Coordinates of C-alpha atoms and ligand atoms in Angstrom, one line a residue:
X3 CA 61.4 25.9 -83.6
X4 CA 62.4 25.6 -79.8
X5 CA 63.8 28.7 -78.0
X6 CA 66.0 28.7 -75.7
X7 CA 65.1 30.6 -72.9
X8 CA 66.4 31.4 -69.1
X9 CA 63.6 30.1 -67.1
X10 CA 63.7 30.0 -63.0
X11 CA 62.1 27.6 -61.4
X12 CA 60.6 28.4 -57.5
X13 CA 59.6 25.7 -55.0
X14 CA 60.9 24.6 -51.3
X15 CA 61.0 21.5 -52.3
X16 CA 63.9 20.2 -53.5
X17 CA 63.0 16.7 -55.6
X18 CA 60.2 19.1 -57.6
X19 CA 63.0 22.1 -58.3
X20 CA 65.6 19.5 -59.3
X21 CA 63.0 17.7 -61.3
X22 CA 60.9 20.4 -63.3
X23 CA 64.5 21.9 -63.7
X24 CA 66.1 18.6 -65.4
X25 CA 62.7 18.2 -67.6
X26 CA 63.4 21.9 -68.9
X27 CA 66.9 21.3 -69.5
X28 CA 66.0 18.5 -71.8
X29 CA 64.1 21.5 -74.0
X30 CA 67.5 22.7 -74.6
X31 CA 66.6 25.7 -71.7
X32 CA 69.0 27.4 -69.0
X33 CA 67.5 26.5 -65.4
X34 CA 67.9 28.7 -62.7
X35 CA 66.5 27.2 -59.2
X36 CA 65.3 28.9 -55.9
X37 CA 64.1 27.5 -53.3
X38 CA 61.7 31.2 -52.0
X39 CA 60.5 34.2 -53.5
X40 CA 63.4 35.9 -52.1
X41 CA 66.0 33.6 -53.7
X42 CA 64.1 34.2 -56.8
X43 CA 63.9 37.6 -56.7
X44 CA 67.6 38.4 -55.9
X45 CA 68.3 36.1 -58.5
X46 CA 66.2 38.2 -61.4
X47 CA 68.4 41.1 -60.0
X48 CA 71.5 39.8 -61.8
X49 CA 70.5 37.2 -64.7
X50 CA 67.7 37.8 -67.6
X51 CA 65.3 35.8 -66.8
X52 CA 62.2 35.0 -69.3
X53 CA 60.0 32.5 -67.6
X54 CA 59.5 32.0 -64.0
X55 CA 57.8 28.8 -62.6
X56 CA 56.7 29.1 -59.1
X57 CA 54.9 27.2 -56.2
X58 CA 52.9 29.2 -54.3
X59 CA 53.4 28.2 -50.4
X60 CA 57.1 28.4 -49.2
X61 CA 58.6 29.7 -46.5
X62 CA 60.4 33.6 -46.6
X63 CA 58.4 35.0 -49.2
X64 CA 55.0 32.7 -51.0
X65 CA 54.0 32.4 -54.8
X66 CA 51.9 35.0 -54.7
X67 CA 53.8 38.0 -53.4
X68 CA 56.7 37.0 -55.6
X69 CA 54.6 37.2 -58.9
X70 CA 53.1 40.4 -57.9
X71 CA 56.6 41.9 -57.3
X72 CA 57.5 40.5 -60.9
X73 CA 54.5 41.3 -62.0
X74 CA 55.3 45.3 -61.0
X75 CA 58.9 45.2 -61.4
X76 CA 59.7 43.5 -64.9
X77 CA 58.6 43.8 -68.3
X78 CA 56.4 41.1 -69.5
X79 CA 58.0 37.8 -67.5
X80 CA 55.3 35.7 -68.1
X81 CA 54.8 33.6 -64.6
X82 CA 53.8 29.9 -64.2
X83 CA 52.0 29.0 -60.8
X84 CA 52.7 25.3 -59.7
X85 CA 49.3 24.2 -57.0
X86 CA 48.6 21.2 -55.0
X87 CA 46.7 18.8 -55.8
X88 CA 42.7 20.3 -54.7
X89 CA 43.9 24.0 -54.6
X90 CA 42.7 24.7 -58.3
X91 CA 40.4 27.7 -56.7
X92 CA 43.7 29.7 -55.6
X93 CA 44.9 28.7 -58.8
X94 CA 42.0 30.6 -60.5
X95 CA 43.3 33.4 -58.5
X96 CA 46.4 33.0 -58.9
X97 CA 45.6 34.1 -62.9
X98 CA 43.0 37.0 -62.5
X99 CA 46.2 38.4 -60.0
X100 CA 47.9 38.3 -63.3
X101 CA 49.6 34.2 -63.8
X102 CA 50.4 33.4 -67.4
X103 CA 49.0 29.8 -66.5
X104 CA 49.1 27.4 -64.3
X105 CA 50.4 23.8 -63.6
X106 CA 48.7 21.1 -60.8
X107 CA 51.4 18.6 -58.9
X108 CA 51.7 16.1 -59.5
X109 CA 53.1 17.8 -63.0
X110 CA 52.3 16.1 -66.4
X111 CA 55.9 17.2 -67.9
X112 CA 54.3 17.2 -71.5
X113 CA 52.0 19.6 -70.5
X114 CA 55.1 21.9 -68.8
X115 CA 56.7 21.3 -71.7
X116 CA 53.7 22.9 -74.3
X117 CA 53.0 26.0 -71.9
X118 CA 56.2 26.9 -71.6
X119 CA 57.1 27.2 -75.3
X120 CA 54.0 28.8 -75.7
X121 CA 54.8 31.7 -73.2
X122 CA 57.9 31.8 -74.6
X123 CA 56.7 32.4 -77.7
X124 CA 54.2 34.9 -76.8
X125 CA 56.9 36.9 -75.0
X126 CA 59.3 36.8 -78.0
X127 CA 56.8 38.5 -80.1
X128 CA 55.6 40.9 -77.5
X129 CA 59.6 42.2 -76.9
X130 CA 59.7 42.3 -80.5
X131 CA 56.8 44.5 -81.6
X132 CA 58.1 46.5 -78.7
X133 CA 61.4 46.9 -80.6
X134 CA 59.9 47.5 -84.0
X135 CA 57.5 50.5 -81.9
X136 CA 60.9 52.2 -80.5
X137 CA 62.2 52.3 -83.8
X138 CA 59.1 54.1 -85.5
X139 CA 59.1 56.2 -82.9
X140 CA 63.1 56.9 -83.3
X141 CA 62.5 57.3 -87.0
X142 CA 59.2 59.8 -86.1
X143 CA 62.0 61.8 -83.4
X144 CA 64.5 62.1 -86.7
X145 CA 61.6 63.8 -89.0
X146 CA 62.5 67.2 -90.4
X147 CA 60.7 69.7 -89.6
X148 CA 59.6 72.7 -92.0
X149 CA 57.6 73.3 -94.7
X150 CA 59.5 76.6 -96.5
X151 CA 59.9 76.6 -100.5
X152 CA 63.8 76.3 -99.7
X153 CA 63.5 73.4 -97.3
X154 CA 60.4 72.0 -100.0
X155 CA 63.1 72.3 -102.8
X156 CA 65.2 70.2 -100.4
X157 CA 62.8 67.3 -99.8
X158 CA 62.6 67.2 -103.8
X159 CA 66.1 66.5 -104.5
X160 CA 66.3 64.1 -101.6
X161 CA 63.2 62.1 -103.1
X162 CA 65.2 62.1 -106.5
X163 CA 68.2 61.4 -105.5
X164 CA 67.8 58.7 -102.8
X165 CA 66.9 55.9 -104.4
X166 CA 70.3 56.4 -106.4
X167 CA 73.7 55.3 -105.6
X168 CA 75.0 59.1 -106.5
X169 CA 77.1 60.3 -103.9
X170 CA 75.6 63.1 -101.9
X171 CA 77.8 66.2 -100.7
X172 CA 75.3 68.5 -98.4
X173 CA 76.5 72.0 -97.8
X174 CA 75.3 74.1 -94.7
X175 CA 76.3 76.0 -91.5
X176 CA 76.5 74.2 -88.4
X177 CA 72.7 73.0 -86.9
X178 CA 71.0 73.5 -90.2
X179 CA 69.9 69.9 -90.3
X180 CA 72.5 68.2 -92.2
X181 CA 72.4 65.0 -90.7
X182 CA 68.9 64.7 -90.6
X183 CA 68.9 65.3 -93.9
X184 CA 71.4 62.7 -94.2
X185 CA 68.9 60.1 -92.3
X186 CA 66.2 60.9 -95.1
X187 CA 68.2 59.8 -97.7
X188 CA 69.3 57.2 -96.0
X189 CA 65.6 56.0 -95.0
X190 CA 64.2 56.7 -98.9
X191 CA 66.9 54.9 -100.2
X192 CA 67.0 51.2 -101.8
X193 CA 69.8 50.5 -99.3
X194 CA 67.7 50.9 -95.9
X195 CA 67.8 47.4 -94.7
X196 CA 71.8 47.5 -95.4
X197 CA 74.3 49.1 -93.1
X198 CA 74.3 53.0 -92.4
X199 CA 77.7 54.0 -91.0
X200 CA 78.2 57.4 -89.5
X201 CA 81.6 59.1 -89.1
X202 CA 82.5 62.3 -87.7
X203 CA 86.1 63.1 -89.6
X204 CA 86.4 65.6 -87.4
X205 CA 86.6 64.1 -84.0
X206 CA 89.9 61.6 -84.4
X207 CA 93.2 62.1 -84.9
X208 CA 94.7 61.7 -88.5
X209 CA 95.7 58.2 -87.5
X210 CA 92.9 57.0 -85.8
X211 CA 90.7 58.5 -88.9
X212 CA 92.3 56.4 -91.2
X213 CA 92.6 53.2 -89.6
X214 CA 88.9 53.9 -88.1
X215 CA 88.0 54.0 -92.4
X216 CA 90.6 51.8 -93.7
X217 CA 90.5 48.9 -90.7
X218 CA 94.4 47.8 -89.8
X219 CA 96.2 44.5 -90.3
X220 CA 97.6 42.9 -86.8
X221 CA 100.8 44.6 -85.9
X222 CA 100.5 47.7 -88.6
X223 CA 101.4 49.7 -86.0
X224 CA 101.8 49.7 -81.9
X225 CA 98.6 48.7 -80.1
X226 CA 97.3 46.9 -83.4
X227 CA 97.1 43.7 -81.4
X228 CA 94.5 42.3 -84.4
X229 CA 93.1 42.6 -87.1
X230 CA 90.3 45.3 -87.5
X231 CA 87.7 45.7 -90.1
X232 CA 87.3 49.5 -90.9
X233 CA 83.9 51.3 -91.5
X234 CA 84.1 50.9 -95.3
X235 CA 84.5 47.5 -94.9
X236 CA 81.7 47.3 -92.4
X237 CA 79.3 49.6 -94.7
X238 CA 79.8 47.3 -98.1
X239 CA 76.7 47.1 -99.4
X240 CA 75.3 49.9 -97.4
X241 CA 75.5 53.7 -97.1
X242 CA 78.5 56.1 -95.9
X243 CA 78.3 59.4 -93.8
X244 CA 81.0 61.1 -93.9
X245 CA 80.7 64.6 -91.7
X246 CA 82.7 67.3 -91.5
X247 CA 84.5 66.0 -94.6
X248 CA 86.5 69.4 -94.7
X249 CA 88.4 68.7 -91.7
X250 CA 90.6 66.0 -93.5
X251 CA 94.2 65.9 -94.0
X252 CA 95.6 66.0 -97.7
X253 CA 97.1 62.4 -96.9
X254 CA 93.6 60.8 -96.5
X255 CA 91.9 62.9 -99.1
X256 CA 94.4 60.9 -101.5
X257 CA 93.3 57.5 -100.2
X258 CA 89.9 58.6 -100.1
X259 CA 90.1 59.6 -103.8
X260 CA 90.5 55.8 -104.6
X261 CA 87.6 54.6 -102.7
X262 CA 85.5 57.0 -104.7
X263 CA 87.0 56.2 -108.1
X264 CA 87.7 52.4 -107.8
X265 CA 85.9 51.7 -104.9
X266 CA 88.6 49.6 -103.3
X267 CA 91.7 50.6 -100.5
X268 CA 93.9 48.1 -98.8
X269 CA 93.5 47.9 -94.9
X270 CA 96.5 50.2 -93.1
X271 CA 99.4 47.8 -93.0
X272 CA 98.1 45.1 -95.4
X273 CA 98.2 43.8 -98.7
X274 CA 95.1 42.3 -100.1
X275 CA 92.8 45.0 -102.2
X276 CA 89.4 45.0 -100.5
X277 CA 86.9 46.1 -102.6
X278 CA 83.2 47.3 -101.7
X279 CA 79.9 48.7 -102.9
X280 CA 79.2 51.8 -101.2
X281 CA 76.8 54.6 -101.2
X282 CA 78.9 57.6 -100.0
X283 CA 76.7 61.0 -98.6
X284 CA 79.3 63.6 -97.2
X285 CA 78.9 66.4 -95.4
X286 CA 80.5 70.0 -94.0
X287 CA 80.4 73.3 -92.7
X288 CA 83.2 74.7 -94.6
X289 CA 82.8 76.7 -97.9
X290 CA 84.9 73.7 -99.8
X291 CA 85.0 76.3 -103.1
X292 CA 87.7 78.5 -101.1
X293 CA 89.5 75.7 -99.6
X294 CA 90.0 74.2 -102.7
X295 CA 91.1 77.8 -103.8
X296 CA 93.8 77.7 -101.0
X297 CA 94.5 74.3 -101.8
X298 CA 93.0 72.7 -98.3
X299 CA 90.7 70.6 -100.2
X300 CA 91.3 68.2 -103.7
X301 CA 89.5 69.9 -106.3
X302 CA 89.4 65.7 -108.5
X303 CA 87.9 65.0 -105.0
X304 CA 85.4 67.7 -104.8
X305 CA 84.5 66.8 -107.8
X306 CA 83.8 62.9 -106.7
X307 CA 81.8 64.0 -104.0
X308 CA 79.7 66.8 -105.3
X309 CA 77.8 64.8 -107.9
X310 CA 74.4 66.0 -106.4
X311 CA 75.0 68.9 -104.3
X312 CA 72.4 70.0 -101.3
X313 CA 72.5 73.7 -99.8
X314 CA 70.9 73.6 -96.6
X315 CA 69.8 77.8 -95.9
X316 CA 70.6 78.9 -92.8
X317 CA 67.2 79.2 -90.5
X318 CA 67.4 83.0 -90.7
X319 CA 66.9 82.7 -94.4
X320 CA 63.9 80.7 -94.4
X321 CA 62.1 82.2 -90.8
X322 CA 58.7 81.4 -92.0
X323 CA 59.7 77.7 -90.8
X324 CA 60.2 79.0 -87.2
X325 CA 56.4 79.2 -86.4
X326 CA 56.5 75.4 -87.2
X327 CA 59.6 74.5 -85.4
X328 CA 58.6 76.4 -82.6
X329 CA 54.8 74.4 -82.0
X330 CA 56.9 71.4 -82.9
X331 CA 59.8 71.4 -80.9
X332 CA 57.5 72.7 -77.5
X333 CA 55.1 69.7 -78.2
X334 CA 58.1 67.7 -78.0
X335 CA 59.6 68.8 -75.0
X336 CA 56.3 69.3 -73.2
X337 CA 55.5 65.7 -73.5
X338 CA 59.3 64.5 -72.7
X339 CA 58.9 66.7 -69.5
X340 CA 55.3 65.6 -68.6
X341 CA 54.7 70.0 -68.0
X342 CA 51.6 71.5 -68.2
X343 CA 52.7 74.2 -70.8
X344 CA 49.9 75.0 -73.1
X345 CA 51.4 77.9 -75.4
X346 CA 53.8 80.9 -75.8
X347 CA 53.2 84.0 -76.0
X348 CA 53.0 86.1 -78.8
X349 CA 55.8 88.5 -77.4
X350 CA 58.2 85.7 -77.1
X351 CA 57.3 84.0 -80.5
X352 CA 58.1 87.2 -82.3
X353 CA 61.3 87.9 -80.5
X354 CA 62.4 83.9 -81.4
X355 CA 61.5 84.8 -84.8
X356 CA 63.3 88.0 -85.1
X357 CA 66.3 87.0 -83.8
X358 CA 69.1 85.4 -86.4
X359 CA 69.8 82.3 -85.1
X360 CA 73.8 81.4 -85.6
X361 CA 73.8 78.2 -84.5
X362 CA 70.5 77.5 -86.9
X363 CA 67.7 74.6 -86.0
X364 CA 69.9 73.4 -83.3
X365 CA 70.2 76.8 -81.2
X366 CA 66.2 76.8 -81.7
X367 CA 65.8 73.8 -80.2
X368 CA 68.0 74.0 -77.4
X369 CA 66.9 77.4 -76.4
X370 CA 63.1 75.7 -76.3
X371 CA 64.3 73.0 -74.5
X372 CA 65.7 75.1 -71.7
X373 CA 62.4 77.5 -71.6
X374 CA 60.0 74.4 -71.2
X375 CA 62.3 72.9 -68.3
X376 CA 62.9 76.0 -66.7
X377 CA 59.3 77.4 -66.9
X378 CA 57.0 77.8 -63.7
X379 CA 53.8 78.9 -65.8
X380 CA 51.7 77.1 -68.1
X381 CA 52.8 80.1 -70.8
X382 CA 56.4 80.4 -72.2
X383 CA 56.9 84.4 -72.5
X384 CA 60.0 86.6 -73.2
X385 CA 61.4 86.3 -69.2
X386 CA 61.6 82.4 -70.4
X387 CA 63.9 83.2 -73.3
X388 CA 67.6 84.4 -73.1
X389 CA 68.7 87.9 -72.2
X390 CA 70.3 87.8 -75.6
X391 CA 67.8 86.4 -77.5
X392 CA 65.0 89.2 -76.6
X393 CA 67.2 91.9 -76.9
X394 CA 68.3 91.2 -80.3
X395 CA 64.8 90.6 -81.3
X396 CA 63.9 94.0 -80.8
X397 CA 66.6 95.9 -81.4
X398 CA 65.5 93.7 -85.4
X399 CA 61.9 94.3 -84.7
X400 CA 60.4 95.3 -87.6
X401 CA 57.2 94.7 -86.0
X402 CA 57.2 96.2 -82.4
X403 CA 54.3 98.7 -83.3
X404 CA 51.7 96.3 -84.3
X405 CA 51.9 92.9 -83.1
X406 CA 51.5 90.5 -86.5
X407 CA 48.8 87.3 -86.2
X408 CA 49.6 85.9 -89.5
X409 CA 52.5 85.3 -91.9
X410 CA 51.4 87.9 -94.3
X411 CA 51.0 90.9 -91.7
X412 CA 55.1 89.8 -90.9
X413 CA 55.8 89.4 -94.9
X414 CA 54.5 92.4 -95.4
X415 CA 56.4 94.3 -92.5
X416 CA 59.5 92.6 -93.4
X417 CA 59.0 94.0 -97.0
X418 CA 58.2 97.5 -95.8
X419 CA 61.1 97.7 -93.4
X420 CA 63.7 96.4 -95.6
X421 CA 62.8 98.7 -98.3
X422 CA 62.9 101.7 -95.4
X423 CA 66.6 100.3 -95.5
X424 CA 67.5 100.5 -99.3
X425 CA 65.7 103.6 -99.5
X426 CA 63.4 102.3 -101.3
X427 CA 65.6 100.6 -103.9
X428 CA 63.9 97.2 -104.8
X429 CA 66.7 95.2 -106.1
X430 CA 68.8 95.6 -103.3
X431 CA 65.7 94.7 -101.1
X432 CA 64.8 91.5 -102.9
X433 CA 68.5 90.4 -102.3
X434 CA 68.5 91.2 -98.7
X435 CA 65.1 89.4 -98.7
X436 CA 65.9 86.3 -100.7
X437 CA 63.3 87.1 -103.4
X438 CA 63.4 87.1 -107.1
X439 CA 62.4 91.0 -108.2
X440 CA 59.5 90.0 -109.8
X441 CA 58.2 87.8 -106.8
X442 CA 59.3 91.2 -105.2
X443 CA 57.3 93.3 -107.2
X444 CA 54.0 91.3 -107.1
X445 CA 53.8 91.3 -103.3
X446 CA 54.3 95.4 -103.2
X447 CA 51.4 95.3 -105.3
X448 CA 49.6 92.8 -103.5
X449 CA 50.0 93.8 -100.3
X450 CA 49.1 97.8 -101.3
X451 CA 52.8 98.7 -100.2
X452 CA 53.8 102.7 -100.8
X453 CA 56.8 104.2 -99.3
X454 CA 58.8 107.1 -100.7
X455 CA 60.8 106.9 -103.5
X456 CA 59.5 102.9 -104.0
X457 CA 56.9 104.2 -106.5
X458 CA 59.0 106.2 -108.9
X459 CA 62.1 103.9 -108.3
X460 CA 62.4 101.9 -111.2
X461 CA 65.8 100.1 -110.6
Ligands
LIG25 N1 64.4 70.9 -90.0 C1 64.5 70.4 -88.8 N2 63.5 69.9 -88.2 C2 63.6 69.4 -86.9 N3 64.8 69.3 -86.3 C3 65.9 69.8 -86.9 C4 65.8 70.4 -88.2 N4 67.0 70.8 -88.5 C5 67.8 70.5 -87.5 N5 67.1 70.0 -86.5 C6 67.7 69.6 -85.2 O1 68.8 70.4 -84.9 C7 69.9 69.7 -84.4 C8 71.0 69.8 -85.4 O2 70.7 69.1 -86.6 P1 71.8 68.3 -87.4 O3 72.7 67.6 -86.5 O4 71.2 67.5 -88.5 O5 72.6 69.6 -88.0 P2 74.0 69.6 -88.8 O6 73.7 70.5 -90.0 O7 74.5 68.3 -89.0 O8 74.9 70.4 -87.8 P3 76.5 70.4 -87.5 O9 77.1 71.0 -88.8 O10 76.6 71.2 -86.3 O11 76.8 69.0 -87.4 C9 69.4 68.3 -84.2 O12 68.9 68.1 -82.9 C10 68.2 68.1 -85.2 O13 67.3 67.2 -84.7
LIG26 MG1 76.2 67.3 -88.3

């Protein structure tokens, strides 16, 4: 099959532009014609070419300096050298400087024809492949990080549930991952080559929300000057995100209802029933149990939307991911910065992990973002972290006598330091600590753990 390409065509003389440019033409292409390199090139500034034929002696600017600009200054335009009759030896040239081929005058126009579809060709799949690379390497940026049993318990119910149309409500405070999490589903899902619409309920009005879901009919209201498809209608047959789901009024929560239960709305100011298949993940920061309580939120729609319910824990509640996300998120931004950063300092990676992190993953990452930008050394250390940061890591540090190396030396400080707090009482420790009792118990024992009043306390 032919492709149509925009191809420019480079020669002083007039009868061979005209006539290589007519002869294209007929190949269904769009001609461009110069008559110098620096036609040509000012030309490129402003249209897309793919192809560019060009003689190689004209006045202004020759062949040869033109394809070396093109050469430096434009991804993969594959360039066609037109030569006099006798001058095959600077057409030799002409390709080790870098020509995709080459054409003698006078020009056979079947032989044009041939190695111009065939460079065409070649450059289709090169942009291509170059397309499918930036998405892997989007899809690699979007991986989620961490390797805690909460976050493991995570991945599990995203492997179960994705392939499944069950609508997806995912719980968590703000920067905890939700959308990524979101993404995974997504990607594991059977519906991955369909549509994946994203919408953030909380950034438009109540009006705009609703016609921005529901589409509008011409003249529904003022400005509706046509007729608009909404994202539902845009994601049939695909996946929905819904974010910040909390932050909708009780007016759209009704309408909503419907789409969950029947799977069908009509478009604001129209008639017809549109109906549509629809995978619906939802999200929010908002404890939805209370505002249902308070009557913010639809309990019959709470219901709809919590069939499989994910808690994302709040990065203080699973810190042993923070080693991870640290090396991660510094590789990251080491390479996006091209710094010579090699590591960070122990000091500073204990007061990142002390600290409690608010704003979760997110507040991690940004605060790691601004150390590798900001730094001057090849080490990150405490001066590179917020004021705030390092101060609340001691005034938490647990650990400021003996500087930890491994994840049991912090367990076991973390154990020995809350219990310092309960006064030895275990059960209030293993809740302050996220442990079962039992899983409590064992690492005492493992770890050879005595305090006061923890041996005799049997509560
Ligand atoms: N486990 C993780 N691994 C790697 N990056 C993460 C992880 N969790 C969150 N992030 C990063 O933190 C930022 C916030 O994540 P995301 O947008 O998914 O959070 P969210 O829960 O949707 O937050 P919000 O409620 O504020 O919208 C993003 O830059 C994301 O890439
Ligand atoms: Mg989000």
């Amino acid at each position: 099959m032919a492709i149509k390409a925009n191809i420019l065509v480079v020669d002083d003389e007039k009868n061979i532009r005209e006539g290589l440019g007519l002869a294209l033409k007929r190949d269904d292409h769009i001609l461009f014609l110069a008559a110098d390199g620096i036609d040509a090139l000012r030309i490129m500034k402003t249209e897309e070419i793919d192809l560019v034929i060009t003689d190689l002696r004209m006045p202004n600017m020759d062949g040869d300096t033109l394809m070396k600009t093109i050469l430096k200054e434009y991804f993969n335009i594959p360039v066609i050298i037109l030569t006099g009759h006798g001058t095959v030896e600077t057409a030799v040239q002409a390709m080790r400087d870098g020509a995709y081929d080459f054409l003698t005058k006078p020009i056979n126009l079947e032989k044009l024809s041939l190695i111009v579809t065939r460079a065409i060709s070649q450059r289709q799949l090169i942009i291509e492949n170059r397309n499918l690379q930036s998405k892997i390497e989007t899809f690699g940026k979007g991986k989620i990080i961490g390797k805690s049993e909460k976050m493991s318990k995570i991945y599990e119910i995203v492997e179960q549930v994705a392939p499944t149309k069950a609508s997806v409500l995912i719980l968590g405070e703000n920067g905890v991952g939700k959308e990524l999490i979101t993404n995974m589903i997504y990607q594991l899902s059977k519906r991955r080559d369909k549509p994946f619409i994203k919408v953030h309920c909380a950034a438009l009005s109540e009006s705009l929300l609703e016609s921005e879901l529901f589409g509008h009919e011409k003249g529904a209201f003022t400005g509706a000057i046509k007729t608009k498809k909404g994202r539902f209608e845009l994601a049939d047959g695909g996946t929905i995100f819904l974010d910040e789901i909390g932050e909708i009024s009780p007016q759209l929560q009704v309408k909503l209802l419907r789409v969950l239960q029947e799977r069908c709305f009509e478009r604001v100011g129209g008639e017809e029933t549109i109906q549509v298949d629809l995978r619906i993940i939802t999200a929010t920061n908002r404890d939805l149990k209370a505002e249902i309580e308070t009557g913010k939120f639809r309990e019959d729609l709470y219901y709809r939307l919590n069939v499989v319910q994910i808690n994302v824990p709040p990065l203080r509640e699973r810190k042993d991911d923070i080693p991870l996300l640290i090396s991660s998120f510094l590789s990251d931004f080491v390479r996006e910065n091209n710094k010579i950063i090699k590591e960070i300092s122990s000091k500073a990676k204990v007061a990142l992990y002390n600290y409690n992190w608010p704003g979760n993953v997110r507040e991690l990452r940004n605060v790691l973002e601004s150390a590798v930008v900001l730094s001057k050394n090849q080490i990150i250390d405490v001066d590179d972290l917020p004021p705030y940061i390092v101060q609340e890591g001691e005034e938490n540090n647990i650990l400021r006598v003996n500087m930890p190396t491994t994840m049991q030396e912090i367990e076991k400080l973390a154990i020995i330091s809350t219990l310092k707090l309960t006064n030895g009482k275990k059960s209030k420790a293993a809740e302050l600590l996220h442990l079962n009792r039992k899983t409590l118990h064992n690492k005492i024992a493992e770890y050879e753990i005595k305090i006061d009043g923890v041996e005799d306390n049997t509560d």
